[in-house]
Amino acid sequence: MADFDVVIRGGTVATASGVFEGDVGIAGEQVVTVGKNLSKGTREIDARKRIVFPGGVDSHCHIEQPSSTGGVNADTFLSGTRAAICGGTTSVICFAPQFKSTHITTSTADYHARAERGATCDYSFHLIVNRADKETLDALPTLIAQGHRTIKVFMTYPSNRVDDTGLLNLMALARKNQAFMVIHAEHHDMIMWMMEQLTAKGLTEAKHHCWSKPPVVEREAVHRVAAMAELMDQPVQIFHVTCGEAAEEIRRAQARGLKIWGETCTQYLTLTSDDLDKPNGEGAKWVCSPAPRSTEEHDKLWGYIKSGVLDIVSSDHAPSNFGENEGEKLPDGPNTPFTRMPNGVPGLETRLPILFSKGVVEGRIDLETFAAISSRNPARLFGLKNKGDIAPGKDADIAIWDPDVKVTIKQENLHHDVNYTPYEGMTVTGWPTTTLSRGEVLWDDGEFKATPGRGRFLARDPYEFIKPRGIFPGPFNPFE
Ligand code: DUC
Ligand code: ZN
Ligand code: ZN
């Protein structure tokens, strides 16, 4: 009998802690040995001239997420996780949404049912909370204890935003119940005011979306979150940082010792406001929030990645079809004002190839940093203890890459279920050729094969990163 179910042989194994030439031995669902000249496996995978990375962890993706108006975003759990796996990602953290008129326990259970039906890779949830009322505050401790260890708050969007008092109350609840917080940080009133002015002047094209939310809108909100997190002694992550000004606020807070982390996304390292400047409503394809900036800001973000201030690059996959139905990018046709365009771009499948190409191939980061920002760091920050590494005892979630292949990204070759990609025509170097999830080969040589619903919910226990520091800015500890 073979010692291993699978041996990945002769590759360059690259994790956040190091790079070496060797083999990976897998038994059942887990990695059991990493070394040289391992004995034969029942299945042998030739990884010569390949890089063997831990499967990506995408800690920010909106999949099959119902909206308050009854629509659902374009990907199902089946298509979204298929796209993830074909792009080398093996765990996703999605968003169980809350609605104004539904109990959060019910909406979370409904979202679980969707994932159980379709997910082909493992998944966990952040809980979107959009009303910090008594009913919600009473329900959250049980939901957190069930393994939903993050509360997500939007500081903007009329239908989802939580005001500052609500955010403070949620931070207090998170602290008492050992939950983490992730924040969409933009100054709501500034954006609304700017939208009104732009609309009054007839400046309503997609490109004006960027005008409505310049970097100061983000910088102010990040500063505010950091101050609140300091007051409450609550660990937080700032989502989708787009610019140096906002990243600098995070750096300053980190320098004060706060438990604050920053994420950026592929689109903020590649897209610019010029992408939105297209005629006949086409710019809507690139509308996302916060807004895409400039190549100068891309360079700044890479700098903050290199220094570790931003330590996760996720996709913020938020797919809406480019079409004219309600919920699609142009609900009022080609002249749809930007205020009515759904925010978000698809990017689950392209996240890692773009990050590898722009990051590793173009010499901005090394292989270890790539493995850290795409897999190890999100697994660690969100308490996915069996993910993010290739080491004995870890789940055999692995992506084997051809680092030399040149791929021109085309919608027709992608595996999501949205009808465009914002990266159409971009040529990247490197793509995953084989992806394993818990030892099972799901993507190999252009073929995807997985049973819908095989993905498992990753319930998260309390972990180091969400522990408060026990330090308050004044003499009063409100939690004693
Ligand atoms: N911005 C968000 O806040 N969420 C989804 C997509 C987007 O662009
Ligand atoms: Zn957001
Ligand atoms: Zn998002």
GROMACS .gro file of C-alpha atoms and ligand atoms in nm:
model
  490
    1MET     CA    1   0.000   0.000   0.000
    2ALA     CA    2   0.128   0.348  -0.082
    3ASP     CA    3   0.221   0.569   0.211
    4PHE     CA    4   0.038   0.864   0.062
    5ASP     CA    5  -0.286   0.917  -0.125
    6VAL     CA    6  -0.123   1.196  -0.323
    7VAL     CA    7   0.236   1.308  -0.366
    8ILE     CA    8   0.306   1.641  -0.534
    9ARG     CA    9   0.658   1.575  -0.654
   10GLY     CA   10   0.954   1.788  -0.741
   11GLY     CA   11   0.803   2.136  -0.721
   12THR     CA   12   0.914   2.465  -0.572
   13VAL     CA   13   0.711   2.469  -0.253
   14ALA     CA   14   0.650   2.831  -0.154
   15THR     CA   15   0.482   2.930   0.171
   16ALA     CA   16   0.494   3.244   0.383
   17SER     CA   17   0.775   3.092   0.588
   18GLY     CA   18   1.005   2.975   0.312
   19VAL     CA   19   1.076   2.831  -0.031
   20PHE     CA   20   1.232   2.493  -0.103
   21GLU     CA   21   1.250   2.228  -0.374
   22GLY     CA   22   1.074   1.910  -0.272
   23ASP     CA   23   0.765   1.696  -0.239
   24VAL     CA   24   0.437   1.723  -0.051
   25GLY     CA   25   0.280   1.404   0.087
   26ILE     CA   26  -0.096   1.399   0.144
   27ALA     CA   27  -0.300   1.138   0.329
   28GLY     CA   28  -0.677   1.179   0.326
   29GLU     CA   29  -0.757   1.547   0.359
   30GLN     CA   30  -0.432   1.665   0.510
   31VAL     CA   31  -0.069   1.728   0.438
   32VAL     CA   32   0.133   1.473   0.636
   33THR     CA   33   0.490   1.529   0.517
   34VAL     CA   34   0.690   1.786   0.329
   35GLY     CA   35   1.037   1.674   0.224
   36LYS     CA   36   1.260   1.526  -0.044
   37ASN     CA   37   1.232   1.193  -0.221
   38LEU     CA   38   0.906   1.088  -0.056
   39SER     CA   39   0.789   0.734  -0.127
   40LYS     CA   40   0.526   0.675  -0.390
   41GLY     CA   41   0.171   0.802  -0.361
   42THR     CA   42  -0.140   0.638  -0.500
   43ARG     CA   43  -0.164   0.947  -0.717
   44GLU     CA   44   0.152   1.121  -0.829
   45ILE     CA   45   0.144   1.482  -0.945
   46ASP     CA   46   0.449   1.597  -1.138
   47ALA     CA   47   0.527   1.949  -1.016
   48ARG     CA   48   0.863   2.000  -1.187
   49LYS     CA   49   0.888   2.359  -1.320
   50ARG     CA   50   0.585   2.443  -1.109
   51ILE     CA   51   0.537   2.647  -0.791
   52VAL     CA   52   0.339   2.477  -0.518
   53PHE     CA   53   0.156   2.742  -0.314
   54PRO     CA   54  -0.092   2.706  -0.030
   55GLY     CA   55  -0.441   2.748  -0.176
   56GLY     CA   56  -0.550   3.109  -0.167
   57VAL     CA   57  -0.772   3.238   0.110
   58ASP     CA   58  -1.001   3.515  -0.011
   59SER     CA   59  -1.129   3.679   0.304
   60HIS     CA   60  -1.353   3.930   0.127
   61CYS     CA   61  -1.594   3.807  -0.139
   62HIS     CA   62  -1.963   3.860  -0.196
   63ILE     CA   63  -2.110   3.537  -0.331
   64GLU     CA   64  -2.482   3.466  -0.380
   65GLN     CA   65  -2.550   3.752  -0.145
   66PRO     CA   66  -2.915   3.856  -0.141
   67SER     CA   67  -2.984   4.229  -0.142
   68SER     CA   68  -3.250   4.414   0.054
   69THR     CA   69  -3.449   4.459  -0.268
   70GLY     CA   70  -3.480   4.084  -0.320
   71GLY     CA   71  -3.213   4.041  -0.592
   72VAL     CA   72  -2.903   3.828  -0.552
   73ASN     CA   73  -2.561   3.916  -0.690
   74ALA     CA   74  -2.455   3.740  -1.005
   75ASP     CA   75  -2.260   3.440  -0.876
   76THR     CA   76  -2.406   3.143  -0.693
   77PHE     CA   77  -2.201   2.950  -0.440
   78LEU     CA   78  -2.140   2.695  -0.713
   79SER     CA   79  -2.014   2.940  -0.975
   80GLY     CA   80  -1.834   3.165  -0.727
   81THR     CA   81  -1.638   2.883  -0.565
   82ARG     CA   82  -1.573   2.729  -0.908
   83ALA     CA   83  -1.413   3.057  -1.016
   84ALA     CA   84  -1.217   3.063  -0.690
   85ILE     CA   85  -1.073   2.714  -0.739
   86CYS     CA   86  -0.987   2.770  -1.107
   87GLY     CA   87  -0.790   3.074  -0.993
   88GLY     CA   88  -0.608   2.891  -0.713
   89THR     CA   89  -0.824   2.999  -0.418
   90THR     CA   90  -0.946   2.724  -0.185
   91SER     CA   91  -1.121   2.910   0.100
   92VAL     CA   92  -1.358   3.204   0.084
   93ILE     CA   93  -1.505   3.424   0.353
   94CYS     CA   94  -1.838   3.565   0.235
   95PHE     CA   95  -2.103   3.786   0.389
   96ALA     CA   96  -2.422   3.675   0.558
   97PRO     CA   97  -2.634   3.988   0.509
   98GLN     CA   98  -2.884   4.138   0.748
   99PHE     CA   99  -3.212   4.292   0.632
  100LYS     CA  100  -3.424   4.560   0.794
  101SER     CA  101  -3.729   4.339   0.837
  102THR     CA  102  -3.576   3.994   0.893
  103HIS     CA  103  -3.428   3.861   1.215
  104ILE     CA  104  -3.051   3.824   1.173
  105THR     CA  105  -3.070   3.463   1.292
  106THR     CA  106  -3.311   3.382   1.009
  107SER     CA  107  -3.111   3.562   0.739
  108THR     CA  108  -2.791   3.391   0.854
  109ALA     CA  109  -2.960   3.049   0.845
  110ASP     CA  110  -3.089   3.123   0.493
  111TYR     CA  111  -2.740   3.213   0.381
  112HIS     CA  112  -2.600   2.891   0.526
  113ALA     CA  113  -2.857   2.696   0.322
  114ARG     CA  114  -2.736   2.862   0.003
  115ALA     CA  115  -2.374   2.776   0.077
  116GLU     CA  116  -2.454   2.417   0.175
  117ARG     CA  117  -2.626   2.364  -0.160
  118GLY     CA  118  -2.352   2.499  -0.382
  119ALA     CA  119  -2.009   2.561  -0.230
  120THR     CA  120  -1.729   2.352  -0.376
  121CYS     CA  121  -1.454   2.488  -0.150
  122ASP     CA  122  -1.453   2.561   0.221
  123TYR     CA  123  -1.607   2.883   0.341
  124SER     CA  124  -1.672   3.099   0.642
  125PHE     CA  125  -1.890   3.406   0.698
  126HIS     CA  126  -1.860   3.763   0.816
  127LEU     CA  127  -2.193   3.887   0.956
  128ILE     CA  128  -2.307   4.215   0.796
  129VAL     CA  129  -2.488   4.410   1.065
  130ASN     CA  130  -2.687   4.708   0.943
  131ARG     CA  131  -2.895   4.780   1.250
  132ALA     CA  132  -2.742   4.787   1.592
  133ASP     CA  133  -3.081   4.756   1.765
  134LYS     CA  134  -3.173   4.548   2.069
  135GLU     CA  135  -3.304   4.254   1.867
  136THR     CA  136  -2.973   4.231   1.680
  137LEU     CA  137  -2.751   4.290   1.983
  138ASP     CA  138  -2.940   4.013   2.165
  139ALA     CA  139  -2.901   3.768   1.876
  140LEU     CA  140  -2.534   3.825   1.798
  141PRO     CA  141  -2.370   3.645   2.095
  142THR     CA  142  -2.524   3.313   1.989
  143LEU     CA  143  -2.430   3.364   1.624
  144ILE     CA  144  -2.074   3.451   1.724
  145ALA     CA  145  -2.051   3.145   1.950
  146GLN     CA  146  -2.159   2.935   1.650
  147GLY     CA  147  -1.837   3.037   1.474
  148HIS     CA  148  -1.931   3.359   1.291
  149ARG     CA  149  -1.644   3.548   1.451
  150THR     CA  150  -1.656   3.870   1.247
  151ILE     CA  151  -1.900   4.157   1.243
  152LYS     CA  152  -1.891   4.364   0.924
  153VAL     CA  153  -1.999   4.727   0.936
  154PHE     CA  154  -2.053   4.970   0.650
  155MET     CA  155  -2.001   5.334   0.746
  156THR     CA  156  -2.173   5.435   0.424
  157TYR     CA  157  -2.450   5.320   0.183
  158PRO     CA  158  -2.798   5.445   0.285
  159SER     CA  159  -2.949   5.097   0.323
  160ASN     CA  160  -2.660   4.940   0.509
  161ARG     CA  161  -2.478   5.203   0.706
  162VAL     CA  162  -2.441   5.201   1.081
  163ASP     CA  163  -2.388   5.536   1.253
  164ASP     CA  164  -2.103   5.602   1.496
  165THR     CA  165  -2.306   5.517   1.806
  166GLY     CA  166  -2.411   5.190   1.646
  167LEU     CA  167  -2.051   5.115   1.555
  168LEU     CA  168  -1.937   5.179   1.912
  169ASN     CA  169  -2.210   4.951   2.045
  170LEU     CA  170  -2.108   4.678   1.802
  171MET     CA  171  -1.742   4.716   1.897
  172ALA     CA  172  -1.840   4.675   2.262
  173LEU     CA  173  -2.043   4.366   2.181
  174ALA     CA  174  -1.760   4.221   1.970
  175ARG     CA  175  -1.513   4.279   2.250
  176LYS     CA  176  -1.735   4.110   2.510
  177ASN     CA  177  -1.805   3.812   2.283
  178GLN     CA  178  -1.461   3.761   2.131
  179ALA     CA  179  -1.545   3.866   1.779
  180PHE     CA  180  -1.338   4.055   1.523
  181MET     CA  181  -1.463   4.357   1.324
  182VAL     CA  182  -1.417   4.444   0.957
  183ILE     CA  183  -1.512   4.788   0.837
  184HIS     CA  184  -1.603   4.956   0.507
  185ALA     CA  185  -1.464   5.297   0.599
  186GLU     CA  186  -1.589   5.597   0.399
  187HIS     CA  187  -1.743   5.922   0.524
  188HIS     CA  188  -2.112   5.884   0.442
  189ASP     CA  189  -2.223   6.246   0.465
  190MET     CA  190  -1.935   6.372   0.254
  191ILE     CA  191  -2.024   6.125  -0.020
  192MET     CA  192  -2.396   6.207  -0.009
  193TRP     CA  193  -2.322   6.579  -0.023
  194MET     CA  194  -2.087   6.537  -0.317
  195MET     CA  195  -2.339   6.317  -0.498
  196GLU     CA  196  -2.604   6.587  -0.464
  197GLN     CA  197  -2.372   6.857  -0.600
  198LEU     CA  198  -2.261   6.642  -0.893
  199THR     CA  199  -2.618   6.541  -0.975
  200ALA     CA  200  -2.736   6.904  -0.964
  201LYS     CA  201  -2.470   6.989  -1.224
  202GLY     CA  202  -2.558   6.692  -1.444
  203LEU     CA  203  -2.226   6.520  -1.370
  204THR     CA  204  -2.367   6.170  -1.340
  205GLU     CA  205  -2.150   5.945  -1.558
  206ALA     CA  206  -1.957   5.651  -1.417
  207LYS     CA  207  -1.638   5.857  -1.392
  208HIS     CA  208  -1.814   6.100  -1.158
  209HIS     CA  209  -1.844   5.815  -0.908
  210CYS     CA  210  -1.472   5.873  -0.845
  211TRP     CA  211  -1.528   6.249  -0.812
  212SER     CA  212  -1.788   6.185  -0.541
  213LYS     CA  213  -1.540   6.006  -0.315
  214PRO     CA  214  -1.183   6.139  -0.327
  215PRO     CA  215  -0.922   5.991  -0.090
  216VAL     CA  216  -1.007   6.232   0.195
  217VAL     CA  217  -1.343   6.054   0.231
  218GLU     CA  218  -1.160   5.732   0.304
  219ARG     CA  219  -0.879   5.886   0.509
  220GLU     CA  220  -1.121   6.054   0.749
  221ALA     CA  221  -1.323   5.737   0.805
  222VAL     CA  222  -1.014   5.522   0.863
  223HIS     CA  223  -0.891   5.778   1.115
  224ARG     CA  224  -1.229   5.767   1.290
  225VAL     CA  225  -1.239   5.387   1.305
  226ALA     CA  226  -0.889   5.381   1.448
  227ALA     CA  227  -0.991   5.629   1.717
  228MET     CA  228  -1.302   5.428   1.804
  229ALA     CA  229  -1.106   5.103   1.810
  230GLU     CA  230  -0.859   5.268   2.047
  231LEU     CA  231  -1.136   5.390   2.277
  232MET     CA  232  -1.301   5.047   2.284
  233ASP     CA  233  -0.978   4.842   2.276
  234GLN     CA  234  -1.126   4.637   1.991
  235PRO     CA  235  -0.924   4.471   1.711
  236VAL     CA  236  -1.038   4.571   1.359
  237GLN     CA  237  -0.946   4.531   0.995
  238ILE     CA  238  -1.004   4.812   0.745
  239PHE     CA  239  -1.135   4.675   0.420
  240HIS     CA  240  -1.027   4.772   0.067
  241VAL     CA  241  -0.774   5.050   0.125
  242THR     CA  242  -0.726   5.235  -0.204
  243CYS     CA  243  -0.478   5.512  -0.133
  244GLY     CA  244  -0.168   5.616   0.053
  245GLU     CA  245  -0.356   5.864   0.273
  246ALA     CA  246  -0.580   5.591   0.419
  247ALA     CA  247  -0.295   5.342   0.453
  248GLU     CA  248  -0.096   5.606   0.639
  249GLU     CA  249  -0.373   5.637   0.898
  250ILE     CA  250  -0.345   5.262   0.955
  251ARG     CA  251   0.032   5.283   0.985
  252ARG     CA  252   0.002   5.557   1.244
  253ALA     CA  253  -0.249   5.357   1.448
  254GLN     CA  254  -0.033   5.044   1.425
  255ALA     CA  255   0.264   5.250   1.543
  256ARG     CA  256   0.060   5.340   1.852
  257GLY     CA  257   0.027   4.968   1.918
  258LEU     CA  258  -0.336   4.925   1.814
  259LYS     CA  259  -0.461   4.594   1.682
  260ILE     CA  260  -0.561   4.731   1.344
  261TRP     CA  261  -0.499   4.567   1.008
  262GLY     CA  262  -0.543   4.685   0.651
  263GLU     CA  263  -0.654   4.505   0.338
  264THR     CA  264  -0.630   4.615  -0.021
  265CYS     CA  265  -0.771   4.445  -0.330
  266THR     CA  266  -0.650   4.357  -0.678
  267GLN     CA  267  -0.859   4.631  -0.838
  268TYR     CA  268  -0.694   4.902  -0.629
  269LEU     CA  269  -0.351   4.785  -0.749
  270THR     CA  270  -0.449   4.783  -1.116
  271LEU     CA  271  -0.754   4.994  -1.208
  272THR     CA  272  -0.759   5.373  -1.230
  273SER     CA  273  -1.032   5.635  -1.248
  274ASP     CA  274  -0.965   5.648  -1.626
  275ASP     CA  275  -1.116   5.301  -1.658
  276LEU     CA  276  -1.452   5.448  -1.562
  277ASP     CA  277  -1.428   5.715  -1.829
  278LYS     CA  278  -1.598   5.521  -2.110
  279PRO     CA  279  -1.896   5.621  -2.325
  280ASN     CA  280  -2.252   5.479  -2.327
  281GLY     CA  281  -2.247   5.365  -1.968
  282GLU     CA  282  -1.964   5.118  -2.021
  283GLY     CA  283  -1.768   5.277  -1.738
  284ALA     CA  284  -2.021   5.114  -1.501
  285LYS     CA  285  -1.824   4.791  -1.535
  286TRP     CA  286  -1.550   4.946  -1.320
  287VAL     CA  287  -1.768   5.117  -1.058
  288CYS     CA  288  -1.666   4.994  -0.716
  289SER     CA  289  -1.622   5.148  -0.375
  290PRO     CA  290  -1.403   5.304  -0.258
  291ALA     CA  291  -1.314   5.430  -0.603
  292PRO     CA  292  -1.021   5.323  -0.823
  293ARG     CA  293  -0.745   5.587  -0.807
  294SER     CA  294  -0.422   5.626  -1.010
  295THR     CA  295  -0.093   5.454  -1.089
  296GLU     CA  296   0.074   5.679  -0.828
  297GLU     CA  297  -0.160   5.536  -0.564
  298HIS     CA  298  -0.090   5.182  -0.686
  299ASP     CA  299   0.279   5.242  -0.619
  300LYS     CA  300   0.203   5.374  -0.272
  301LEU     CA  301  -0.011   5.069  -0.193
  302TRP     CA  302   0.270   4.835  -0.300
  303GLY     CA  303   0.495   5.024  -0.062
  304TYR     CA  304   0.252   4.969   0.226
  305ILE     CA  305   0.226   4.601   0.130
  306LYS     CA  306   0.603   4.568   0.140
  307SER     CA  307   0.624   4.732   0.480
  308GLY     CA  308   0.344   4.507   0.613
  309VAL     CA  309   0.096   4.786   0.691
  310LEU     CA  310  -0.141   4.629   0.438
  311ASP     CA  311  -0.100   4.256   0.484
  312ILE     CA  312  -0.389   4.103   0.291
  313VAL     CA  313  -0.490   4.141  -0.074
  314SER     CA  314  -0.838   4.008  -0.135
  315SER     CA  315  -1.079   4.034  -0.428
  316ASP     CA  316  -1.389   4.207  -0.289
  317HIS     CA  317  -1.556   3.998  -0.560
  318ALA     CA  318  -1.895   4.169  -0.596
  319PRO     CA  319  -2.046   4.066  -0.928
  320SER     CA  320  -2.335   4.240  -1.106
  321ASN     CA  321  -2.403   4.170  -1.471
  322PHE     CA  322  -2.344   4.442  -1.728
  323GLY     CA  323  -2.707   4.476  -1.837
  324GLU     CA  324  -3.015   4.690  -1.804
  325ASN     CA  325  -3.228   4.494  -1.557
  326GLU     CA  326  -3.281   4.603  -1.199
  327GLY     CA  327  -2.975   4.492  -0.999
  328GLU     CA  328  -2.753   4.503  -1.308
  329LYS     CA  329  -2.496   4.771  -1.386
  330LEU     CA  330  -2.725   4.993  -1.597
  331PRO     CA  331  -3.077   4.966  -1.454
  332ASP     CA  332  -3.182   5.287  -1.635
  333GLY     CA  333  -3.002   5.208  -1.960
  334PRO     CA  334  -2.684   5.370  -2.098
  335ASN     CA  335  -2.762   5.699  -1.921
  336THR     CA  336  -2.794   5.542  -1.578
  337PRO     CA  337  -2.650   5.790  -1.326
  338PHE     CA  338  -2.356   5.657  -1.126
  339THR     CA  339  -2.570   5.689  -0.811
  340ARG     CA  340  -2.785   5.401  -0.940
  341MET     CA  341  -2.502   5.173  -1.057
  342PRO     CA  342  -2.439   4.880  -0.825
  343ASN     CA  343  -2.092   4.896  -0.673
  344GLY     CA  344  -1.846   4.614  -0.720
  345VAL     CA  345  -1.636   4.421  -0.968
  346PRO     CA  346  -1.586   4.048  -1.018
  347GLY     CA  347  -1.236   3.923  -0.937
  348LEU     CA  348  -1.227   3.595  -0.745
  349GLU     CA  349  -1.063   3.397  -1.024
  350THR     CA  350  -0.826   3.669  -1.142
  351ARG     CA  351  -0.711   3.786  -0.796
  352LEU     CA  352  -0.413   3.555  -0.762
  353PRO     CA  353  -0.289   3.555  -1.124
  354ILE     CA  354  -0.292   3.936  -1.131
  355LEU     CA  355  -0.127   3.959  -0.790
  356PHE     CA  356   0.140   3.706  -0.891
  357SER     CA  357   0.207   3.877  -1.221
  358LYS     CA  358   0.214   4.236  -1.093
  359GLY     CA  359   0.375   4.136  -0.765
  360VAL     CA  360   0.619   3.850  -0.814
  361VAL     CA  361   0.687   3.853  -1.189
  362GLU     CA  362   0.732   4.230  -1.203
  363GLY     CA  363   0.964   4.211  -0.902
  364ARG     CA  364   0.763   4.400  -0.640
  365ILE     CA  365   0.734   4.114  -0.389
  366ASP     CA  366   0.894   3.773  -0.334
  367LEU     CA  367   0.727   3.433  -0.328
  368GLU     CA  368   0.698   3.428   0.052
  369THR     CA  369   0.522   3.765   0.056
  370PHE     CA  370   0.284   3.646  -0.214
  371ALA     CA  371   0.197   3.337  -0.007
  372ALA     CA  372   0.157   3.554   0.302
  373ILE     CA  373  -0.074   3.822   0.161
  374SER     CA  374  -0.287   3.582  -0.042
  375SER     CA  375  -0.318   3.289   0.196
  376ARG     CA  376  -0.131   3.274   0.529
  377ASN     CA  377  -0.226   3.621   0.655
  378PRO     CA  378  -0.601   3.600   0.587
  379ALA     CA  379  -0.609   3.247   0.735
  380ARG     CA  380  -0.433   3.375   1.048
  381LEU     CA  381  -0.622   3.702   1.086
  382PHE     CA  382  -0.958   3.528   1.057
  383GLY     CA  383  -0.878   3.219   1.261
  384LEU     CA  384  -0.890   2.955   0.984
  385LYS     CA  385  -0.646   2.739   1.170
  386ASN     CA  386  -0.608   2.456   0.916
  387LYS     CA  387  -0.560   2.685   0.617
  388GLY     CA  388  -0.293   2.911   0.472
  389ASP     CA  389   0.014   2.686   0.486
  390ILE     CA  390   0.165   2.366   0.348
  391ALA     CA  391   0.277   2.183   0.660
  392PRO     CA  392   0.199   1.859   0.841
  393GLY     CA  393  -0.150   1.871   0.994
  394LYS     CA  394  -0.277   2.145   0.763
  395ASP     CA  395  -0.559   2.083   0.516
  396ALA     CA  396  -0.422   1.981   0.178
  397ASP     CA  397  -0.549   2.299   0.009
  398ILE     CA  398  -0.286   2.356  -0.256
  399ALA     CA  399  -0.252   2.541  -0.585
  400ILE     CA  400   0.013   2.426  -0.831
  401TRP     CA  401   0.118   2.707  -1.063
  402ASP     CA  402   0.281   2.730  -1.400
  403PRO     CA  403   0.479   3.049  -1.327
  404ASP     CA  404   0.579   3.106  -1.689
  405VAL     CA  405   0.256   3.070  -1.884
  406LYS     CA  406   0.128   3.391  -2.042
  407VAL     CA  407  -0.247   3.431  -2.024
  408THR     CA  408  -0.456   3.706  -2.175
  409ILE     CA  409  -0.758   3.740  -1.949
  410LYS     CA  410  -1.081   3.692  -2.142
  411GLN     CA  411  -1.433   3.666  -2.016
  412GLU     CA  412  -1.494   3.355  -2.228
  413ASN     CA  413  -1.223   3.164  -2.038
  414LEU     CA  414  -1.334   3.249  -1.686
  415HIS     CA  415  -1.553   3.033  -1.462
  416HIS     CA  416  -1.764   3.289  -1.278
  417ASP     CA  417  -2.126   3.350  -1.370
  418VAL     CA  418  -2.115   3.722  -1.437
  419ASN     CA  419  -2.105   3.845  -1.796
  420TYR     CA  420  -1.785   4.050  -1.799
  421THR     CA  421  -1.445   4.091  -1.640
  422PRO     CA  422  -1.296   4.433  -1.566
  423TYR     CA  423  -0.959   4.287  -1.672
  424GLU     CA  424  -1.054   4.190  -2.029
  425GLY     CA  425  -0.740   4.189  -2.244
  426MET     CA  426  -0.489   4.217  -1.959
  427THR     CA  427  -0.198   3.975  -2.011
  428VAL     CA  428  -0.057   3.813  -1.699
  429THR     CA  429   0.227   3.570  -1.644
  430GLY     CA  430   0.150   3.266  -1.429
  431TRP     CA  431  -0.170   3.074  -1.361
  432PRO     CA  432  -0.266   2.780  -1.140
  433THR     CA  433  -0.286   2.456  -1.341
  434THR     CA  434  -0.399   2.224  -1.059
  435THR     CA  435  -0.592   2.301  -0.741
  436LEU     CA  436  -0.657   2.063  -0.453
  437SER     CA  437  -0.905   2.118  -0.175
  438ARG     CA  438  -0.861   1.891   0.127
  439GLY     CA  439  -0.661   1.650  -0.087
  440GLU     CA  440  -0.913   1.633  -0.370
  441VAL     CA  441  -0.803   1.752  -0.714
  442LEU     CA  442  -1.079   1.986  -0.833
  443TRP     CA  443  -0.907   2.180  -1.110
  444ASP     CA  444  -0.655   2.017  -1.338
  445ASP     CA  445  -0.529   2.106  -1.680
  446GLY     CA  446  -0.829   2.315  -1.774
  447GLU     CA  447  -1.093   2.089  -1.625
  448PHE     CA  448  -1.303   2.163  -1.318
  449LYS     CA  449  -1.471   1.874  -1.140
  450ALA     CA  450  -1.635   1.906  -0.798
  451THR     CA  451  -1.956   1.799  -0.632
  452PRO     CA  452  -2.169   2.104  -0.546
  453GLY     CA  453  -2.201   2.131  -0.170
  454ARG     CA  454  -1.874   1.950  -0.091
  455GLY     CA  455  -1.738   2.271   0.065
  456ARG     CA  456  -1.756   2.288   0.443
  457PHE     CA  457  -1.844   2.573   0.674
  458LEU     CA  458  -1.538   2.679   0.873
  459ALA     CA  459  -1.668   2.769   1.217
  460ARG     CA  460  -1.413   2.985   1.394
  461ASP     CA  461  -1.321   2.958   1.762
  462PRO     CA  462  -1.174   3.253   1.951
  463TYR     CA  463  -0.810   3.309   1.852
  464GLU     CA  464  -0.511   3.527   1.931
  465PHE     CA  465  -0.575   3.812   1.687
  466ILE     CA  466  -0.916   3.901   1.830
  467LYS     CA  467  -0.799   3.928   2.188
  468PRO     CA  468  -0.811   4.290   2.308
  469ARG     CA  469  -0.495   4.445   2.451
  470GLY     CA  470  -0.643   4.550   2.784
  471ILE     CA  471  -0.520   4.906   2.727
  472PHE     CA  472  -0.754   5.205   2.727
  473PRO     CA  473  -0.676   5.568   2.640
  474GLY     CA  474  -0.809   5.700   2.975
  475PRO     CA  475  -0.849   5.582   3.334
  476PHE     CA  476  -1.193   5.423   3.277
  477ASN     CA  477  -1.231   5.064   3.159
  478PRO     CA  478  -1.596   5.046   3.041
  479PHE     CA  479  -1.586   4.666   3.039
  480GLU     CA  480  -1.509   4.610   3.406
  481DUC     N1  481  -1.790   4.795  -0.245
  481DUC     C1  482  -1.841   4.743  -0.136
  481DUC     O1  483  -1.837   4.804  -0.032
  481DUC     N2  484  -1.897   4.623  -0.140
  481DUC     C2  485  -1.908   4.548  -0.255
  481DUC     C3  486  -1.845   4.601  -0.371
  481DUC     C4  487  -1.789   4.736  -0.362
  481DUC     O2  488  -1.743   4.791  -0.457
  482ZN      ZN  489  -1.694   4.753   0.117
  483ZN      ZN  490  -1.705   4.409  -0.010
   0.00000   0.00000   0.00000
